[in-house]
mmCIF file of C-alpha atoms in Angstrom:
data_model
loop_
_atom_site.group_PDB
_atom_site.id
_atom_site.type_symbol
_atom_site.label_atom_id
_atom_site.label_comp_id
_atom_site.label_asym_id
_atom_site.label_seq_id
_atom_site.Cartn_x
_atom_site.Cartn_y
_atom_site.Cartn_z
ATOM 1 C CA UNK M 1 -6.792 -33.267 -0.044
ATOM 2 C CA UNK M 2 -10.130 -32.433 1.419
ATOM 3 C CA UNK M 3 -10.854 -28.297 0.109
ATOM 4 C CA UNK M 4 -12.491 -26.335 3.462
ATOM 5 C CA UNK M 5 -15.603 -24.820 2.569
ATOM 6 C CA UNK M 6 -15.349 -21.029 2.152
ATOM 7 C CA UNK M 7 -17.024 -19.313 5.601
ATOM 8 C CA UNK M 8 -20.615 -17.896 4.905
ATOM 9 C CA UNK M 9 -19.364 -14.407 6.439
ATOM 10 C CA UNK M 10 -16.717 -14.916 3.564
ATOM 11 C CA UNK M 11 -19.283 -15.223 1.001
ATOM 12 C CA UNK M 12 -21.768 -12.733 2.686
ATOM 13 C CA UNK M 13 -18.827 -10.080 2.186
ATOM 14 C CA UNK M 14 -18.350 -11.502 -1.589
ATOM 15 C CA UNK M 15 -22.001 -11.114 -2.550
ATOM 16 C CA UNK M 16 -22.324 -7.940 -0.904
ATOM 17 C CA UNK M 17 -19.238 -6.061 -2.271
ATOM 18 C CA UNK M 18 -20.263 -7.372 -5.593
ATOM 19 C CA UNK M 19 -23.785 -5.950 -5.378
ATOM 20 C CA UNK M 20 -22.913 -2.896 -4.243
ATOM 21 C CA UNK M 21 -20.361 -2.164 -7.177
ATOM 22 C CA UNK M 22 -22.995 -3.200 -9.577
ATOM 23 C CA UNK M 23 -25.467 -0.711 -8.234
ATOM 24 C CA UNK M 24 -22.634 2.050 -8.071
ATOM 25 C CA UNK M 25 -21.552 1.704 -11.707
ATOM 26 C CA UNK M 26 -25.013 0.916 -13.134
ATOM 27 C CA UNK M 27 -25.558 -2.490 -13.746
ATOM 28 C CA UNK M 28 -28.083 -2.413 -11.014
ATOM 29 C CA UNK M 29 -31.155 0.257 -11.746
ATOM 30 C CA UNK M 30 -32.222 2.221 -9.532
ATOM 31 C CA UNK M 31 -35.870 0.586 -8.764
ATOM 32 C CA UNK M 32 -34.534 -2.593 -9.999
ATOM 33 C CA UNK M 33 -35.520 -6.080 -7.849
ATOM 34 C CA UNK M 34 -33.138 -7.809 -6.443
ATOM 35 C CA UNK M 35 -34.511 -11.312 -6.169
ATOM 36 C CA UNK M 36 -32.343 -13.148 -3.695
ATOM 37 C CA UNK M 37 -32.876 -16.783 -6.301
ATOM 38 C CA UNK M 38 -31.759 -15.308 -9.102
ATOM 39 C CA UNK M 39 -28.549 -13.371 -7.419
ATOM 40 C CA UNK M 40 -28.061 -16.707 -5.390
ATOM 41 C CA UNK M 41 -27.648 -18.487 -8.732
ATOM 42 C CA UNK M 42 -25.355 -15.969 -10.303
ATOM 43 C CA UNK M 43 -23.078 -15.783 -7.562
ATOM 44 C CA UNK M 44 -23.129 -19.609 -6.632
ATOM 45 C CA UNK M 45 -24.049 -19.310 -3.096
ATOM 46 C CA UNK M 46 -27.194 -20.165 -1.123
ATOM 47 C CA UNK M 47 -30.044 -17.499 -0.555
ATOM 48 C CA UNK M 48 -28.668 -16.863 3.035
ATOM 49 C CA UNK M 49 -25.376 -14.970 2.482
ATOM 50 C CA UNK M 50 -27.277 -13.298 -0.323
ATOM 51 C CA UNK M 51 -29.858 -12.464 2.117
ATOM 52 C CA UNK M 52 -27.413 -10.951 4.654
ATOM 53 C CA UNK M 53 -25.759 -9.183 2.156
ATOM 54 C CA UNK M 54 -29.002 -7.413 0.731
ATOM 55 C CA UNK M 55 -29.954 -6.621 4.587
ATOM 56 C CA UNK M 56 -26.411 -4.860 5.022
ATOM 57 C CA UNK M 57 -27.393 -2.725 1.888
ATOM 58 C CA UNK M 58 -30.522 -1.544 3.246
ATOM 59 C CA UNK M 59 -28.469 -0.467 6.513
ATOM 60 C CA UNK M 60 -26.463 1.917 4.141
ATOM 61 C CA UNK M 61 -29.168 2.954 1.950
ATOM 62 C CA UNK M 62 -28.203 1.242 -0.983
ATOM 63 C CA UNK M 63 -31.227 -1.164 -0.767
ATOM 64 C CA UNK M 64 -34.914 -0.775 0.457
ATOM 65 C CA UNK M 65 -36.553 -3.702 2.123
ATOM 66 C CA UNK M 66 -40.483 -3.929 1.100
ATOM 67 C CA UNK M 67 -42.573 -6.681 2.747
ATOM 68 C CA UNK M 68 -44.368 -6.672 -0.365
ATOM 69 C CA UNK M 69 -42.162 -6.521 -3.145
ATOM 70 C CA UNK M 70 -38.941 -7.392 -1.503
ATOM 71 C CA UNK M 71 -35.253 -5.472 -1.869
ATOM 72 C CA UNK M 72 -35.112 -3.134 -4.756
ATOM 73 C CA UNK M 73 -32.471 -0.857 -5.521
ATOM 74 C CA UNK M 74 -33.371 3.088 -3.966
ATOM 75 C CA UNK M 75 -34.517 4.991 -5.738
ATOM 76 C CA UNK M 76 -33.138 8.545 -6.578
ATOM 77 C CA UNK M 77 -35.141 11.503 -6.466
ATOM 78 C CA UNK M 78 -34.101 14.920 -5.509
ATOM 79 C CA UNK M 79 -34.353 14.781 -2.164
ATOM 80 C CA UNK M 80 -32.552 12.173 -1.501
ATOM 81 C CA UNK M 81 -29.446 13.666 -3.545
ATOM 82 C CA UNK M 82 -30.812 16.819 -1.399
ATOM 83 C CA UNK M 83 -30.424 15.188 2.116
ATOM 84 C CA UNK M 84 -27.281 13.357 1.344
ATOM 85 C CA UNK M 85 -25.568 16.506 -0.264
ATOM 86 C CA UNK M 86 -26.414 18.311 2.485
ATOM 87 C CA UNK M 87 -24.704 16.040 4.498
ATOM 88 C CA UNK M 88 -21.182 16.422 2.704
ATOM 89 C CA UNK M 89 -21.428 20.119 1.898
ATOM 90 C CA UNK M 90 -21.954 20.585 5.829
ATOM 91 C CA UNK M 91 -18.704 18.180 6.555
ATOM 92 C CA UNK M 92 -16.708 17.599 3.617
ATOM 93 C CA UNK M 93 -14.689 20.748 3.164
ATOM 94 C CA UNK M 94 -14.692 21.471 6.816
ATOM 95 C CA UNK M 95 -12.544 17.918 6.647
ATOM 96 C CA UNK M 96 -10.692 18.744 4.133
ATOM 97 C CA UNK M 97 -9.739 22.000 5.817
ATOM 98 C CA UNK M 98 -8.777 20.401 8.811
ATOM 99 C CA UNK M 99 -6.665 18.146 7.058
ATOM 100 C CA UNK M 100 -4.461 20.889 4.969
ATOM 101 C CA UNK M 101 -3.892 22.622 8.421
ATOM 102 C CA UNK M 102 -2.589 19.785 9.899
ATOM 103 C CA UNK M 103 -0.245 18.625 7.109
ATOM 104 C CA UNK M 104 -1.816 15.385 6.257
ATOM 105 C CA UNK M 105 -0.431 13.514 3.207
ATOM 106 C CA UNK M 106 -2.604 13.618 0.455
ATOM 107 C CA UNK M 107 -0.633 10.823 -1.762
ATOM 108 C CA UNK M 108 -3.907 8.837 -1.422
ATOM 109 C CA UNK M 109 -5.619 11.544 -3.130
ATOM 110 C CA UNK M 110 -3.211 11.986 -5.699
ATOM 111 C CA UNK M 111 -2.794 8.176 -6.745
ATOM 112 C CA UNK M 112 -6.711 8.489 -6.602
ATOM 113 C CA UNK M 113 -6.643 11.165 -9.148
ATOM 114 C CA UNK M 114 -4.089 9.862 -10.746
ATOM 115 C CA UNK M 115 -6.264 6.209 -11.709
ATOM 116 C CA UNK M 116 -9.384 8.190 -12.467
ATOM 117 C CA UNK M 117 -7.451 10.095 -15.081
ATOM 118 C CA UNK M 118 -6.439 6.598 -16.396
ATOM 119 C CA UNK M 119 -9.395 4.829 -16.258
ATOM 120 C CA UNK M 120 -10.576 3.385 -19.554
ATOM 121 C CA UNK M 121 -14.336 2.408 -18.180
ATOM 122 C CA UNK M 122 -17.013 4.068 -16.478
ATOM 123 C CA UNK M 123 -16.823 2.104 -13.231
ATOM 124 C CA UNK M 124 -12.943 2.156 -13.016
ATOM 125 C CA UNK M 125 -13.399 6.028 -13.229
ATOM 126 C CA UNK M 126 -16.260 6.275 -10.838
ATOM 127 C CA UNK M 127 -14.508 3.469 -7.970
ATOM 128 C CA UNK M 128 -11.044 5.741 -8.345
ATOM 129 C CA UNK M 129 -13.452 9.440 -7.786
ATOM 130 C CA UNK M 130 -15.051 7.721 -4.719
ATOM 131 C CA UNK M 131 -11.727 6.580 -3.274
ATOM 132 C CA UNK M 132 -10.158 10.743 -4.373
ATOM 133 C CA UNK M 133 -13.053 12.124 -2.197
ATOM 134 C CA UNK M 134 -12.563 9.802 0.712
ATOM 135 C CA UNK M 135 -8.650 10.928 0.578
ATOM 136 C CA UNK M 136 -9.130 14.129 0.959
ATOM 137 C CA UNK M 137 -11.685 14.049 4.225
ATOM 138 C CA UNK M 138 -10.123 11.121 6.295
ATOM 139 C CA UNK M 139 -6.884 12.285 7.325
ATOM 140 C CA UNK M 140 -8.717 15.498 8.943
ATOM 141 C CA UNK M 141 -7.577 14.112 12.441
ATOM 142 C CA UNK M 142 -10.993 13.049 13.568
ATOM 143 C CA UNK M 143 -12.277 9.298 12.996
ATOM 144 C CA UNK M 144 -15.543 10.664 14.419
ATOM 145 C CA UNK M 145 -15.590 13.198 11.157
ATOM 146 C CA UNK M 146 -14.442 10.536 8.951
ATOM 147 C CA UNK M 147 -16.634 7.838 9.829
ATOM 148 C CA UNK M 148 -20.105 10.432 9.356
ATOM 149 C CA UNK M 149 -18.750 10.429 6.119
ATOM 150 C CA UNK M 150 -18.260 7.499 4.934
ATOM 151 C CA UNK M 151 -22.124 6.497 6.266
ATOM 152 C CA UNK M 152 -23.486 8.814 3.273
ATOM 153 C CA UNK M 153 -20.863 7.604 0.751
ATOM 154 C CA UNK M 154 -22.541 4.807 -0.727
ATOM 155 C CA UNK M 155 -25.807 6.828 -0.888
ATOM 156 C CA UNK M 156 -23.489 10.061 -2.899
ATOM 157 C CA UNK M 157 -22.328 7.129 -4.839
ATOM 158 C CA UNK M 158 -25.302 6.381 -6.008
ATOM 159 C CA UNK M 159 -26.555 9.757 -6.740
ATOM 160 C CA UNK M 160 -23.572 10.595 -8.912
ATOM 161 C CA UNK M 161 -24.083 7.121 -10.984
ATOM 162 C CA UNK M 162 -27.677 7.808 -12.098
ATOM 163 C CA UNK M 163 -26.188 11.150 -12.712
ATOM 164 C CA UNK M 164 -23.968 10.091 -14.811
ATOM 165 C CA UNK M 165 -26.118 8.541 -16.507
ATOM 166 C CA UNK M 166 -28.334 10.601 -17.500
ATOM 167 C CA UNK M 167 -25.649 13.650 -18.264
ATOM 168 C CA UNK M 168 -21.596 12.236 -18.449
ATOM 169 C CA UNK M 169 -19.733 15.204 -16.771
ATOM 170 C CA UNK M 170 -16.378 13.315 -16.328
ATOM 171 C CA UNK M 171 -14.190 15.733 -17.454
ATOM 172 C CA UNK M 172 -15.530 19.067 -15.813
ATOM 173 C CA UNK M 173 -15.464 17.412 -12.472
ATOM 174 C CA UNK M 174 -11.871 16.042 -12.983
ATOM 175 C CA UNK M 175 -10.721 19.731 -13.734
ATOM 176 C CA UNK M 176 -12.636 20.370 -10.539
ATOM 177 C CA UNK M 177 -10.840 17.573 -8.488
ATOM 178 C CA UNK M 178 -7.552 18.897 -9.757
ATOM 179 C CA UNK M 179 -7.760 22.646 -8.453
ATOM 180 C CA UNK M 180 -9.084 20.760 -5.386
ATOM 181 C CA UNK M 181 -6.049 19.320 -4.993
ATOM 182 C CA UNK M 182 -3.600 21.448 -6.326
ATOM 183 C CA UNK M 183 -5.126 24.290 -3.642
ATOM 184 C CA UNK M 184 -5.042 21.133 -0.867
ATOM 185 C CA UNK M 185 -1.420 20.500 -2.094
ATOM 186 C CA UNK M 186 -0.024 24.385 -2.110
ATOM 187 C CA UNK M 187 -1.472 24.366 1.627
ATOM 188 C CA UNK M 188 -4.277 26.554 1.011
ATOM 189 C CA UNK M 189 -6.874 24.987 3.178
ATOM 190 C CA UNK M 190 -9.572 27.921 2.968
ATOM 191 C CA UNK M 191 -9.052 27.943 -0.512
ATOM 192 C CA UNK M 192 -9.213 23.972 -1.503
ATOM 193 C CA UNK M 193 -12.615 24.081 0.868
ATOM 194 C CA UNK M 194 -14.580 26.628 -0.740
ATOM 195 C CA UNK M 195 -13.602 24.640 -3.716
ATOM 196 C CA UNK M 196 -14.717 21.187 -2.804
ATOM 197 C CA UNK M 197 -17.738 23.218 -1.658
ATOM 198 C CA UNK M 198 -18.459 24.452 -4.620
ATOM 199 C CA UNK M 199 -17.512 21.100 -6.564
ATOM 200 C CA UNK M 200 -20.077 19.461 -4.363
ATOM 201 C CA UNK M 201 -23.137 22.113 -5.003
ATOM 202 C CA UNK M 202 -22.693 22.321 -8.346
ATOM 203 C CA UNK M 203 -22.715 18.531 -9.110
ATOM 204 C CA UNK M 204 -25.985 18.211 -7.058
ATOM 205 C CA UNK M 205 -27.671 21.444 -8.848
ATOM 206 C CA UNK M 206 -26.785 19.692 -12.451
ATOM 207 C CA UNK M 207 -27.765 16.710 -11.903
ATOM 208 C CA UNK M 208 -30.902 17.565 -9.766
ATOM 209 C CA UNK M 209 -32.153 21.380 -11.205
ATOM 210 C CA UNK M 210 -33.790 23.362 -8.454
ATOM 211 C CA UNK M 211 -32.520 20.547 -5.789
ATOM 212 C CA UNK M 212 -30.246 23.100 -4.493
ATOM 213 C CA UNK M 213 -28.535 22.602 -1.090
ATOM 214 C CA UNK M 214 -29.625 23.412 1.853
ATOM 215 C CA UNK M 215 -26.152 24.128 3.728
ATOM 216 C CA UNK M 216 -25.850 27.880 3.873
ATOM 217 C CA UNK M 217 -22.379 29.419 2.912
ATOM 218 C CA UNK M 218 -20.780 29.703 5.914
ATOM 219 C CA UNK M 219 -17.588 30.467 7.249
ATOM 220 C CA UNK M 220 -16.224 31.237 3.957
ATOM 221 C CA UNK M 221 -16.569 28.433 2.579
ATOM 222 C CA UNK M 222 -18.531 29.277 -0.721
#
């Protein structure tokens, strides 16, 4: 039997997906090239789908596109983590809020929690966190909301990997991400936003000193 050839927009999404989670946990530096031969040869696939793939990363922020010296991985400097912090500590808990109030389930974010607890490697740990903070914003009953967010997660992704890096802080954030919850949970919504609020600005001040947000506390919410 003759095999069908596997789609390029198949292996476009395969390459992609793949480079992304080896910037995320790491394995891709930030600064790094990424030489579209050399990833078309690991990956078995022609330069095109490889190509594709790199110009959807640059369209998230994962990737910058030089004519010069090609697609490299961003780079992450304190204002970067600066803009795209601001970003989530501006819409995150307000998201969060609105989901508490309006009963969401939050099983998502507890299975989440749940796997990061378990994980036994660094990106198993760091893929499960990613997927507990998305839990907790998208059921807040506005796709719009949602969707804002999810533009900046791959860029927060990134911050918290070189992060981690440089300064493991597994543990205090999942102590964090359980009072989160537990507040989220008991139905406190004012209460489990001003503490993803101040979950969020502290990670960013730690990892980035003098960074600091520039989201003012507003509306209770720090």
């Amino acid at each position: 039997m003759t095999s069908v050839p596997t789609p390029i927009p198949s292996r476009t999404q395969y390459v992609l997906e793949e480079i992304k989670r080896r910037i995320l946990t790491g394995r891709l530096t930030p600064g790094q090239a990424l030489v579209e031969t050399d990833l078309a040869a690991q990956f078995g696939v022609s330069k095109t789908p490889v190509r594709e793939a790199l110009k959807t990363l640059a369209g998230t922020g994962l990737v910058v596109m030089s004519q010069y010296k090609g697609a490299t991985v961003r780079m992450v400097d304190a204002d970067m983590a600066r803009e795209v912090y601001d970003v989530r500590l501006l819409l995150e808990p307000e998201a969060l809020r609105r989901a508490v109030r309006r009963g969401a389930s939050l099983a998502a974010a507890t299975d989440a929690l749940t796997r990061a607890g378990r994980a036994t490697d660094t990106a198993e740990r760091s893929l499960a966190n990613r997927e507990f903070h998305r839990a907790l914003y998208v059921p807040c009953g506005n796709p719009l909301l949602g969707r804002m967010l999810d533009e900046v997660r791959d860029q927060a992704a990134l911050v918290s990997a070189v992060a981690w890096a440089a300064d493991p802080s597994w543990e205090r954030e999942a102590c964090e991400h359980e009072e989160i919850l537990r507040l989220a949970l008991a139905g406190d919504a004012d209460g489990a936003a001003r503490a993803l609020h101040a979950h969020i600005a502290s990670f960013v001040e730690r990892a980035f000193p003098g960074a600091g947000p520039q989201a003012q506390e507003e509306d209770g919410q720090a």
